[in-house]
Amino acid sequence: SSGINAEYGHLQTESQVVYIFKLVSPFLRQWRNATQRKQILYSLYQVMFSLLSENSASNPDLFVDFMYFIKYIYVGDEFKSMLERHLPSLPTNVASKLKFCGADKSD
């Protein structure tokens, strides 16, 4: 794992992810370095997938909402391959909510 989780080793709980997302989300639009912004968002996705696959998120719908928000506002289909890789490891109810997050616009 790379990014936030590996570099800092701190994001291990749902509340930590929510806190970081609330902390950085107001500044994402102004972030001039698009590559760095995508790396941070990619790392957040990885941590959310990890927590969702472990079934340790008390409110998985919050993570689902974050993922759709990140997709439609910032990254488009760039994280599609990661999403498709993680979908089979997620609980069925979460995977069914995220299946359209990885869908192409033509699907």
Coordinates of C-alpha atoms in Angstrom, one line a residue:
S1 CA 0.0 0.0 0.0
S2 CA 1.2 3.5 -0.8
G3 CA 0.3 7.0 -0.1
I4 CA -1.3 8.2 3.1
N5 CA -1.7 4.8 4.7
A6 CA 1.9 3.7 4.1
E7 CA 3.6 7.1 4.5
Y8 CA 1.9 8.1 7.7
G9 CA 0.6 4.8 9.0
H10 CA -2.2 6.7 10.8
L11 CA -5.4 6.1 8.8
Q12 CA -6.8 2.9 10.2
T13 CA -10.3 3.8 11.4
E14 CA -13.4 5.1 9.8
S15 CA -13.4 8.3 12.0
Q16 CA -9.8 9.1 10.9
V17 CA -10.7 8.8 7.2
V18 CA -13.8 11.0 7.7
Y19 CA -11.7 13.6 9.6
I20 CA -9.0 13.7 6.9
F21 CA -11.6 13.9 4.1
K22 CA -13.4 16.8 5.9
L23 CA -10.1 18.5 6.5
V24 CA -8.8 18.3 2.9
S25 CA -12.0 18.4 0.8
P26 CA -12.5 22.1 1.0
F27 CA -9.1 22.6 -0.5
L28 CA -9.1 20.0 -3.3
R29 CA -10.5 22.4 -6.0
Q30 CA -7.7 24.9 -5.3
W31 CA -4.9 22.3 -5.3
R32 CA -2.7 23.3 -8.2
N33 CA -0.8 20.0 -8.4
A34 CA -3.4 17.7 -10.0
T35 CA -1.0 14.7 -9.7
Q36 CA -0.6 15.2 -5.9
R37 CA -4.3 15.7 -5.5
K38 CA -5.0 12.4 -7.3
Q39 CA -2.4 10.6 -5.2
I40 CA -4.1 11.8 -2.0
L41 CA -7.5 10.7 -3.3
Y42 CA -6.1 7.4 -4.5
S43 CA -4.7 6.8 -1.0
L44 CA -8.1 7.7 0.6
Y45 CA -9.8 5.2 -1.8
Q46 CA -7.3 2.5 -0.8
V47 CA -8.0 3.1 2.9
M48 CA -11.7 3.1 2.4
F49 CA -11.6 -0.1 0.4
S50 CA -9.5 -1.7 3.2
L51 CA -12.0 -0.7 5.9
L52 CA -15.0 -1.7 3.7
S53 CA -13.5 -5.1 2.9
E54 CA -12.7 -5.8 6.5
N55 CA -16.4 -4.9 7.2
S56 CA -15.1 -2.5 9.9
A57 CA -16.9 0.6 8.7
S58 CA -19.9 1.4 10.9
N59 CA -21.4 3.6 8.2
P60 CA -20.3 2.1 4.8
D61 CA -22.8 4.4 2.9
L62 CA -20.6 7.4 3.9
F63 CA -17.6 5.8 2.2
V64 CA -19.8 5.0 -0.8
D65 CA -20.9 8.6 -1.0
F66 CA -17.3 9.8 -0.7
M67 CA -16.2 7.5 -3.5
Y68 CA -18.9 8.7 -5.9
F69 CA -18.1 12.3 -5.0
I70 CA -14.4 11.8 -5.7
K71 CA -15.2 10.1 -9.0
Y72 CA -17.7 12.7 -10.3
I73 CA -15.9 15.8 -9.1
Y74 CA -12.2 15.0 -9.4
V75 CA -11.1 11.8 -11.1
G76 CA -13.7 10.5 -13.5
D77 CA -12.9 6.9 -14.6
E78 CA -9.2 7.1 -13.5
F79 CA -9.8 4.8 -10.5
K80 CA -12.0 2.4 -12.4
S81 CA -9.4 -0.4 -12.4
M82 CA -8.8 -0.1 -8.7
L83 CA -12.5 -0.2 -8.1
E84 CA -13.0 -3.3 -10.2
R85 CA -10.1 -5.0 -8.4
H86 CA -11.6 -4.4 -5.0
L87 CA -15.4 -5.0 -5.7
P88 CA -15.2 -8.8 -5.2
S89 CA -13.7 -8.4 -1.7
L90 CA -16.4 -6.0 -0.5
P91 CA -19.6 -7.1 1.3
T92 CA -22.4 -7.7 -1.2
N93 CA -24.5 -4.7 -0.1
V94 CA -21.6 -2.3 -0.5
A95 CA -20.4 -3.8 -3.8
S96 CA -23.9 -3.5 -5.3
K97 CA -23.9 0.3 -4.3
L98 CA -20.5 0.8 -5.9
K99 CA -21.0 -1.1 -9.1
F100 CA -22.0 2.0 -11.0
C101 CA -19.0 4.0 -9.7
G102 CA -16.9 1.9 -12.0
A103 CA -19.2 1.9 -14.9
D104 CA -18.3 3.7 -18.1
K105 CA -20.5 6.6 -19.1
S106 CA -21.7 4.4 -22.0
D107 CA -22.7 1.5 -19.8

